[in-house]
Amino acid sequence: FEPPFPPVETRGDVVGWLMFDRRKNELLHLRADTGATIWRQPLDAVPVAAPLVDEGQIYLTLASRKLVRLDAETGKLSAALTFSQPLAGPPVLDSTRQFLFVPGERGLIYALTKRPLACATVTFTDHAAGSIQAPLLAMG
């Protein structure tokens, strides 16, 4: 029952925590003050890394080669992208907060637009499978 990521704090109408329940394959949003469940969202696979929370949206990479976007207040799935390979980490925002970058398991880094959630460009990096051990960092 090892979680795929540590709890992630959210700030909105209610301060909460995002967690993953492996027993039910659900992303949970819990109140920080009481621990009560705000919402549960079933997922088709285990998360690859911790979610990114930005502007009321949750971006989460899954072992099913998907990146999903959920509404932070309701937990409803609002968009999903399926990639040709597994993803190797969480999405990272660029300095303008307009683009997400997601590493593929091998050789590629994807640049995504947030609205709509779509692939804008692909960069060939020639990295080997398993070589990305830490999340990408936004620099510059």
mmCIF file with all atom_site columns, N, CA, C and O in Angstrom, residues 3-6 20 22 43 45-51 59-68 83 85-91 102-105 132-135:
data_model
loop_
_atom_site.group_PDB
_atom_site.id
_atom_site.type_symbol
_atom_site.label_atom_id
_atom_site.label_alt_id
_atom_site.label_comp_id
_atom_site.label_asym_id
_atom_site.label_entity_id
_atom_site.label_seq_id
_atom_site.pdbx_PDB_ins_code
_atom_site.Cartn_x
_atom_site.Cartn_y
_atom_site.Cartn_z
_atom_site.occupancy
_atom_site.B_iso_or_equiv
_atom_site.pdbx_formal_charge
_atom_site.auth_seq_id
_atom_site.auth_comp_id
_atom_site.auth_asym_id
_atom_site.auth_atom_id
_atom_site.pdbx_PDB_model_num
ATOM 1   N N  . PRO A 1 3   ? 2.157  4.601  -1.032  1.00 0.00 ? 3   PRO A N  1
ATOM 2   C CA . PRO A 1 3   ? 1.549  5.610  -1.901  1.00 0.00 ? 3   PRO A CA 1
ATOM 3   C C  . PRO A 1 3   ? 2.513  6.030  -3.011  1.00 0.00 ? 3   PRO A C  1
ATOM 4   O O  . PRO A 1 3   ? 3.726  6.063  -2.812  1.00 0.00 ? 3   PRO A O  1
ATOM 5   N N  . PRO A 1 4   ? 1.988  6.365  -4.196  1.00 0.00 ? 4   PRO A N  1
ATOM 6   C CA . PRO A 1 4   ? 2.852  6.786  -5.297  1.00 0.00 ? 4   PRO A CA 1
ATOM 7   C C  . PRO A 1 4   ? 3.400  8.201  -5.129  1.00 0.00 ? 4   PRO A C  1
ATOM 8   O O  . PRO A 1 4   ? 4.312  8.601  -5.834  1.00 0.00 ? 4   PRO A O  1
ATOM 9   N N  . PHE A 1 5   ? 2.832  8.960  -4.186  1.00 0.00 ? 5   PHE A N  1
ATOM 10  C CA . PHE A 1 5   ? 3.320  10.305 -3.890  1.00 0.00 ? 5   PHE A CA 1
ATOM 11  C C  . PHE A 1 5   ? 2.882  10.680 -2.474  1.00 0.00 ? 5   PHE A C  1
ATOM 12  O O  . PHE A 1 5   ? 1.890  10.165 -1.968  1.00 0.00 ? 5   PHE A O  1
ATOM 13  N N  . PRO A 1 6   ? 3.643  11.574 -1.828  1.00 0.00 ? 6   PRO A N  1
ATOM 14  C CA . PRO A 1 6   ? 3.216  12.041 -0.496  1.00 0.00 ? 6   PRO A CA 1
ATOM 15  C C  . PRO A 1 6   ? 2.008  12.963 -0.639  1.00 0.00 ? 6   PRO A C  1
ATOM 16  O O  . PRO A 1 6   ? 1.739  13.478 -1.738  1.00 0.00 ? 6   PRO A O  1
ATOM 17  N N  . PHE A 1 20  ? -3.648 9.340  -2.695  1.00 0.00 ? 20  PHE A N  1
ATOM 18  C CA . PHE A 1 20  ? -4.087 8.268  -3.578  1.00 0.00 ? 20  PHE A CA 1
ATOM 19  C C  . PHE A 1 20  ? -4.351 7.017  -2.757  1.00 0.00 ? 20  PHE A C  1
ATOM 20  O O  . PHE A 1 20  ? -3.531 6.613  -1.936  1.00 0.00 ? 20  PHE A O  1
ATOM 21  N N  . ARG A 1 22  ? -4.597 3.216  -3.053  1.00 0.00 ? 22  ARG A N  1
ATOM 22  C CA . ARG A 1 22  ? -4.267 2.087  -3.938  1.00 0.00 ? 22  ARG A CA 1
ATOM 23  C C  . ARG A 1 22  ? -5.316 0.976  -3.888  1.00 0.00 ? 22  ARG A C  1
ATOM 24  O O  . ARG A 1 22  ? -5.482 0.249  -4.852  1.00 0.00 ? 22  ARG A O  1
ATOM 25  N N  . LEU A 1 43  ? -9.500 6.349  -10.876 1.00 0.00 ? 43  LEU A N  1
ATOM 26  C CA . LEU A 1 43  ? -8.560 6.493  -11.978 1.00 0.00 ? 43  LEU A CA 1
ATOM 27  C C  . LEU A 1 43  ? -8.321 5.136  -12.618 1.00 0.00 ? 43  LEU A C  1
ATOM 28  O O  . LEU A 1 43  ? -8.463 4.104  -11.966 1.00 0.00 ? 43  LEU A O  1
ATOM 29  N N  . ALA A 1 45  ? -5.458 4.031  -13.633 1.00 0.00 ? 45  ALA A N  1
ATOM 30  C CA . ALA A 1 45  ? -4.108 3.541  -13.349 1.00 0.00 ? 45  ALA A CA 1
ATOM 31  C C  . ALA A 1 45  ? -3.529 4.304  -12.162 1.00 0.00 ? 45  ALA A C  1
ATOM 32  O O  . ALA A 1 45  ? -4.059 5.340  -11.753 1.00 0.00 ? 45  ALA A O  1
ATOM 33  N N  . VAL A 1 46  ? -2.419 3.800  -11.667 1.00 0.00 ? 46  VAL A N  1
ATOM 34  C CA . VAL A 1 46  ? -1.718 4.421  -10.544 1.00 0.00 ? 46  VAL A CA 1
ATOM 35  C C  . VAL A 1 46  ? -0.965 5.661  -11.040 1.00 0.00 ? 46  VAL A C  1
ATOM 36  O O  . VAL A 1 46  ? -0.385 5.635  -12.129 1.00 0.00 ? 46  VAL A O  1
ATOM 37  N N  . PRO A 1 47  ? -0.945 6.743  -10.262 1.00 0.00 ? 47  PRO A N  1
ATOM 38  C CA . PRO A 1 47  ? -0.149 7.903  -10.647 1.00 0.00 ? 47  PRO A CA 1
ATOM 39  C C  . PRO A 1 47  ? 1.341  7.570  -10.724 1.00 0.00 ? 47  PRO A C  1
ATOM 40  O O  . PRO A 1 47  ? 1.848  6.751  -9.958  1.00 0.00 ? 47  PRO A O  1
ATOM 41  N N  . VAL A 1 48  ? 2.031  8.226  -11.644 1.00 0.00 ? 48  VAL A N  1
ATOM 42  C CA . VAL A 1 48  ? 3.470  8.059  -11.818 1.00 0.00 ? 48  VAL A CA 1
ATOM 43  C C  . VAL A 1 48  ? 4.212  8.919  -10.806 1.00 0.00 ? 48  VAL A C  1
ATOM 44  O O  . VAL A 1 48  ? 5.294  8.560  -10.341 1.00 0.00 ? 48  VAL A O  1
ATOM 45  N N  . ALA A 1 49  ? 3.635  10.071 -10.456 1.00 0.00 ? 49  ALA A N  1
ATOM 46  C CA . ALA A 1 49  ? 4.286  11.035 -9.568  1.00 0.00 ? 49  ALA A CA 1
ATOM 47  C C  . ALA A 1 49  ? 3.225  11.915 -8.921  1.00 0.00 ? 49  ALA A C  1
ATOM 48  O O  . ALA A 1 49  ? 2.035  11.763 -9.194  1.00 0.00 ? 49  ALA A O  1
ATOM 49  N N  . ALA A 1 50  ? 3.672  12.843 -8.101  1.00 0.00 ? 50  ALA A N  1
ATOM 50  C CA . ALA A 1 50  ? 2.758  13.760 -7.420  1.00 0.00 ? 50  ALA A CA 1
ATOM 51  C C  . ALA A 1 50  ? 2.041  14.652 -8.426  1.00 0.00 ? 50  ALA A C  1
ATOM 52  O O  . ALA A 1 50  ? 2.591  14.989 -9.476  1.00 0.00 ? 50  ALA A O  1
ATOM 53  N N  . PRO A 1 51  ? 0.817  15.043 -8.114  1.00 0.00 ? 51  PRO A N  1
ATOM 54  C CA . PRO A 1 51  ? 0.084  15.933 -9.013  1.00 0.00 ? 51  PRO A CA 1
ATOM 55  C C  . PRO A 1 51  ? 0.613  17.358 -8.942  1.00 0.00 ? 51  PRO A C  1
ATOM 56  O O  . PRO A 1 51  ? 1.213  17.773 -7.955  1.00 0.00 ? 51  PRO A O  1
ATOM 57  N N  . TYR A 1 59  ? -3.229 18.406 -12.368 1.00 0.00 ? 59  TYR A N  1
ATOM 58  C CA . TYR A 1 59  ? -2.634 17.683 -13.498 1.00 0.00 ? 59  TYR A CA 1
ATOM 59  C C  . TYR A 1 59  ? -1.896 16.489 -12.927 1.00 0.00 ? 59  TYR A C  1
ATOM 60  O O  . TYR A 1 59  ? -1.064 16.638 -12.028 1.00 0.00 ? 59  TYR A O  1
ATOM 61  N N  . LEU A 1 60  ? -2.189 15.296 -13.455 1.00 0.00 ? 60  LEU A N  1
ATOM 62  C CA . LEU A 1 60  ? -1.654 14.070 -12.887 1.00 0.00 ? 60  LEU A CA 1
ATOM 63  C C  . LEU A 1 60  ? -1.249 13.110 -13.997 1.00 0.00 ? 60  LEU A C  1
ATOM 64  O O  . LEU A 1 60  ? -2.039 12.824 -14.901 1.00 0.00 ? 60  LEU A O  1
ATOM 65  N N  . THR A 1 61  ? -0.008 12.618 -13.932 1.00 0.00 ? 61  THR A N  1
ATOM 66  C CA . THR A 1 61  ? 0.465  11.619 -14.891 1.00 0.00 ? 61  THR A CA 1
ATOM 67  C C  . THR A 1 61  ? 0.163  10.232 -14.341 1.00 0.00 ? 61  THR A C  1
ATOM 68  O O  . THR A 1 61  ? 0.340  9.969  -13.155 1.00 0.00 ? 61  THR A O  1
ATOM 69  N N  . LEU A 1 62  ? -0.298 9.342  -15.218 1.00 0.00 ? 62  LEU A N  1
ATOM 70  C CA . LEU A 1 62  ? -0.707 8.002  -14.821 1.00 0.00 ? 62  LEU A CA 1
ATOM 71  C C  . LEU A 1 62  ? 0.136  6.936  -15.519 1.00 0.00 ? 62  LEU A C  1
ATOM 72  O O  . LEU A 1 62  ? 0.661  7.173  -16.617 1.00 0.00 ? 62  LEU A O  1
ATOM 73  N N  . ALA A 1 63  ? 0.211  5.778  -14.918 1.00 0.00 ? 63  ALA A N  1
ATOM 74  C CA . ALA A 1 63  ? 0.963  4.654  -15.489 1.00 0.00 ? 63  ALA A CA 1
ATOM 75  C C  . ALA A 1 63  ? 0.335  4.138  -16.780 1.00 0.00 ? 63  ALA A C  1
ATOM 76  O O  . ALA A 1 63  ? 0.963  3.371  -17.504 1.00 0.00 ? 63  ALA A O  1
ATOM 77  N N  . SER A 1 64  ? -0.863 4.570  -17.098 1.00 0.00 ? 64  SER A N  1
ATOM 78  C CA . SER A 1 64  ? -1.545 4.160  -18.326 1.00 0.00 ? 64  SER A CA 1
ATOM 79  C C  . SER A 1 64  ? -1.164 5.036  -19.523 1.00 0.00 ? 64  SER A C  1
ATOM 80  O O  . SER A 1 64  ? -1.877 5.055  -20.516 1.00 0.00 ? 64  SER A O  1
ATOM 81  N N  . ARG A 1 65  ? -0.036 5.773  -19.414 1.00 0.00 ? 65  ARG A N  1
ATOM 82  C CA . ARG A 1 65  ? 0.471  6.669  -20.462 1.00 0.00 ? 65  ARG A CA 1
ATOM 83  C C  . ARG A 1 65  ? -0.414 7.894  -20.647 1.00 0.00 ? 65  ARG A C  1
ATOM 84  O O  . ARG A 1 65  ? -0.443 8.492  -21.711 1.00 0.00 ? 65  ARG A O  1
ATOM 85  N N  . LYS A 1 66  ? -1.135 8.276  -19.608 1.00 0.00 ? 66  LYS A N  1
ATOM 86  C CA . LYS A 1 66  ? -2.045 9.413  -19.691 1.00 0.00 ? 66  LYS A CA 1
ATOM 87  C C  . LYS A 1 66  ? -1.618 10.541 -18.766 1.00 0.00 ? 66  LYS A C  1
ATOM 88  O O  . LYS A 1 66  ? -1.028 10.313 -17.712 1.00 0.00 ? 66  LYS A O  1
ATOM 89  N N  . LEU A 1 67  ? -1.987 11.747 -19.176 1.00 0.00 ? 67  LEU A N  1
ATOM 90  C CA . LEU A 1 67  ? -1.975 12.901 -18.297 1.00 0.00 ? 67  LEU A CA 1
ATOM 91  C C  . LEU A 1 67  ? -3.426 13.346 -18.205 1.00 0.00 ? 67  LEU A C  1
ATOM 92  O O  . LEU A 1 67  ? -4.087 13.518 -19.244 1.00 0.00 ? 67  LEU A O  1
ATOM 93  N N  . VAL A 1 68  ? -3.928 13.468 -16.991 1.00 0.00 ? 68  VAL A N  1
ATOM 94  C CA . VAL A 1 68  ? -5.324 13.868 -16.801 1.00 0.00 ? 68  VAL A CA 1
ATOM 95  C C  . VAL A 1 68  ? -5.372 15.220 -16.098 1.00 0.00 ? 68  VAL A C  1
ATOM 96  O O  . VAL A 1 68  ? -4.470 15.581 -15.347 1.00 0.00 ? 68  VAL A O  1
ATOM 97  N N  . PHE A 1 83  ? -0.424 9.298  -24.384 1.00 0.00 ? 83  PHE A N  1
ATOM 98  C CA . PHE A 1 83  ? 0.862  9.402  -25.060 1.00 0.00 ? 83  PHE A CA 1
ATOM 99  C C  . PHE A 1 83  ? 1.259  8.059  -25.660 1.00 0.00 ? 83  PHE A C  1
ATOM 100 O O  . PHE A 1 83  ? 0.736  7.014  -25.267 1.00 0.00 ? 83  PHE A O  1
ATOM 101 N N  . GLN A 1 85  ? 4.036  6.582  -25.242 1.00 0.00 ? 85  GLN A N  1
ATOM 102 C CA . GLN A 1 85  ? 4.960  5.897  -24.344 1.00 0.00 ? 85  GLN A CA 1
ATOM 103 C C  . GLN A 1 85  ? 4.590  6.235  -22.899 1.00 0.00 ? 85  GLN A C  1
ATOM 104 O O  . GLN A 1 85  ? 3.869  7.206  -22.657 1.00 0.00 ? 85  GLN A O  1
ATOM 105 N N  . PRO A 1 86  ? 5.110  5.477  -21.935 1.00 0.00 ? 86  PRO A N  1
ATOM 106 C CA . PRO A 1 86  ? 4.881  5.839  -20.535 1.00 0.00 ? 86  PRO A CA 1
ATOM 107 C C  . PRO A 1 86  ? 5.520  7.191  -20.214 1.00 0.00 ? 86  PRO A C  1
ATOM 108 O O  . PRO A 1 86  ? 6.488  7.603  -20.856 1.00 0.00 ? 86  PRO A O  1
ATOM 109 N N  . LEU A 1 87  ? 4.974  7.865  -19.228 1.00 0.00 ? 87  LEU A N  1
ATOM 110 C CA . LEU A 1 87  ? 5.516  9.142  -18.775 1.00 0.00 ? 87  LEU A CA 1
ATOM 111 C C  . LEU A 1 87  ? 6.442  8.897  -17.595 1.00 0.00 ? 87  LEU A C  1
ATOM 112 O O  . LEU A 1 87  ? 6.240  7.974  -16.813 1.00 0.00 ? 87  LEU A O  1
ATOM 113 N N  . ALA A 1 88  ? 7.472  9.754  -17.463 1.00 0.00 ? 88  ALA A N  1
ATOM 114 C CA . ALA A 1 88  ? 8.527  9.504  -16.474 1.00 0.00 ? 88  ALA A CA 1
ATOM 115 C C  . ALA A 1 88  ? 8.506  10.448 -15.285 1.00 0.00 ? 88  ALA A C  1
ATOM 116 O O  . ALA A 1 88  ? 9.433  10.462 -14.503 1.00 0.00 ? 88  ALA A O  1
ATOM 117 N N  . GLY A 1 89  ? 7.474  11.238 -15.145 1.00 0.00 ? 89  GLY A N  1
ATOM 118 C CA . GLY A 1 89  ? 7.433  12.145 -14.007 1.00 0.00 ? 89  GLY A CA 1
ATOM 119 C C  . GLY A 1 89  ? 6.227  13.054 -14.052 1.00 0.00 ? 89  GLY A C  1
ATOM 120 O O  . GLY A 1 89  ? 5.383  12.948 -14.940 1.00 0.00 ? 89  GLY A O  1
ATOM 121 N N  . PRO A 1 90  ? 6.176  13.981 -13.098 1.00 0.00 ? 90  PRO A N  1
ATOM 122 C CA . PRO A 1 90  ? 5.039  14.891 -13.039 1.00 0.00 ? 90  PRO A CA 1
ATOM 123 C C  . PRO A 1 90  ? 5.177  16.011 -14.060 1.00 0.00 ? 90  PRO A C  1
ATOM 124 O O  . PRO A 1 90  ? 6.277  16.303 -14.531 1.00 0.00 ? 90  PRO A O  1
ATOM 125 N N  . PRO A 1 91  ? 4.064  16.676 -14.384 1.00 0.00 ? 91  PRO A N  1
ATOM 126 C CA . PRO A 1 91  ? 4.159  17.851 -15.238 1.00 0.00 ? 91  PRO A CA 1
ATOM 127 C C  . PRO A 1 91  ? 4.771  19.010 -14.460 1.00 0.00 ? 91  PRO A C  1
ATOM 128 O O  . PRO A 1 91  ? 4.642  19.094 -13.242 1.00 0.00 ? 91  PRO A O  1
ATOM 129 N N  . VAL A 1 102 ? 6.279  17.626 -19.753 1.00 0.00 ? 102 VAL A N  1
ATOM 130 C CA . VAL A 1 102 ? 6.181  16.271 -19.206 1.00 0.00 ? 102 VAL A CA 1
ATOM 131 C C  . VAL A 1 102 ? 7.221  15.403 -19.896 1.00 0.00 ? 102 VAL A C  1
ATOM 132 O O  . VAL A 1 102 ? 7.252  15.338 -21.131 1.00 0.00 ? 102 VAL A O  1
ATOM 133 N N  . PRO A 1 103 ? 8.075  14.714 -19.123 1.00 0.00 ? 103 PRO A N  1
ATOM 134 C CA . PRO A 1 103 ? 9.065  13.829 -19.757 1.00 0.00 ? 103 PRO A CA 1
ATOM 135 C C  . PRO A 1 103 ? 8.464  12.475 -20.116 1.00 0.00 ? 103 PRO A C  1
ATOM 136 O O  . PRO A 1 103 ? 7.722  11.884 -19.334 1.00 0.00 ? 103 PRO A O  1
ATOM 137 N N  . GLY A 1 104 ? 8.780  12.023 -21.303 1.00 0.00 ? 104 GLY A N  1
ATOM 138 C CA . GLY A 1 104 ? 8.448  10.654 -21.678 1.00 0.00 ? 104 GLY A CA 1
ATOM 139 C C  . GLY A 1 104 ? 9.472  9.713  -21.055 1.00 0.00 ? 104 GLY A C  1
ATOM 140 O O  . GLY A 1 104 ? 10.544 10.140 -20.624 1.00 0.00 ? 104 GLY A O  1
ATOM 141 N N  . GLU A 1 105 ? 9.148  8.447  -21.017 1.00 0.00 ? 105 GLU A N  1
ATOM 142 C CA . GLU A 1 105 ? 10.065 7.466  -20.421 1.00 0.00 ? 105 GLU A CA 1
ATOM 143 C C  . GLU A 1 105 ? 11.418 7.443  -21.144 1.00 0.00 ? 105 GLU A C  1
ATOM 144 O O  . GLU A 1 105 ? 12.448 7.269  -20.531 1.00 0.00 ? 105 GLU A O  1
ATOM 145 N N  . ILE A 1 132 ? 15.564 9.319  -16.100 1.00 0.00 ? 132 ILE A N  1
ATOM 146 C CA . ILE A 1 132 ? 15.015 10.464 -15.365 1.00 0.00 ? 132 ILE A CA 1
ATOM 147 C C  . ILE A 1 132 ? 14.610 9.974  -13.977 1.00 0.00 ? 132 ILE A C  1
ATOM 148 O O  . ILE A 1 132 ? 13.651 9.230  -13.823 1.00 0.00 ? 132 ILE A O  1
ATOM 149 N N  . GLN A 1 133 ? 15.373 10.415 -12.981 1.00 0.00 ? 133 GLN A N  1
ATOM 150 C CA . GLN A 1 133 ? 15.157 9.971  -11.603 1.00 0.00 ? 133 GLN A CA 1
ATOM 151 C C  . GLN A 1 133 ? 14.514 11.045 -10.725 1.00 0.00 ? 133 GLN A C  1
ATOM 152 O O  . GLN A 1 133 ? 14.049 10.751 -9.646  1.00 0.00 ? 133 GLN A O  1
ATOM 153 N N  . ALA A 1 134 ? 14.527 12.281 -11.179 1.00 0.00 ? 134 ALA A N  1
ATOM 154 C CA . ALA A 1 134 ? 13.972 13.400 -10.404 1.00 0.00 ? 134 ALA A CA 1
ATOM 155 C C  . ALA A 1 134 ? 13.048 14.202 -11.322 1.00 0.00 ? 134 ALA A C  1
ATOM 156 O O  . ALA A 1 134 ? 13.226 14.194 -12.544 1.00 0.00 ? 134 ALA A O  1
ATOM 157 N N  . PRO A 1 135 ? 12.082 14.906 -10.751 1.00 0.00 ? 135 PRO A N  1
ATOM 158 C CA . PRO A 1 135 ? 11.185 15.720 -11.573 1.00 0.00 ? 135 PRO A CA 1
ATOM 159 C C  . PRO A 1 135 ? 11.939 16.805 -12.330 1.00 0.00 ? 135 PRO A C  1
ATOM 160 O O  . PRO A 1 135 ? 12.992 17.279 -11.886 1.00 0.00 ? 135 PRO A O  1
#
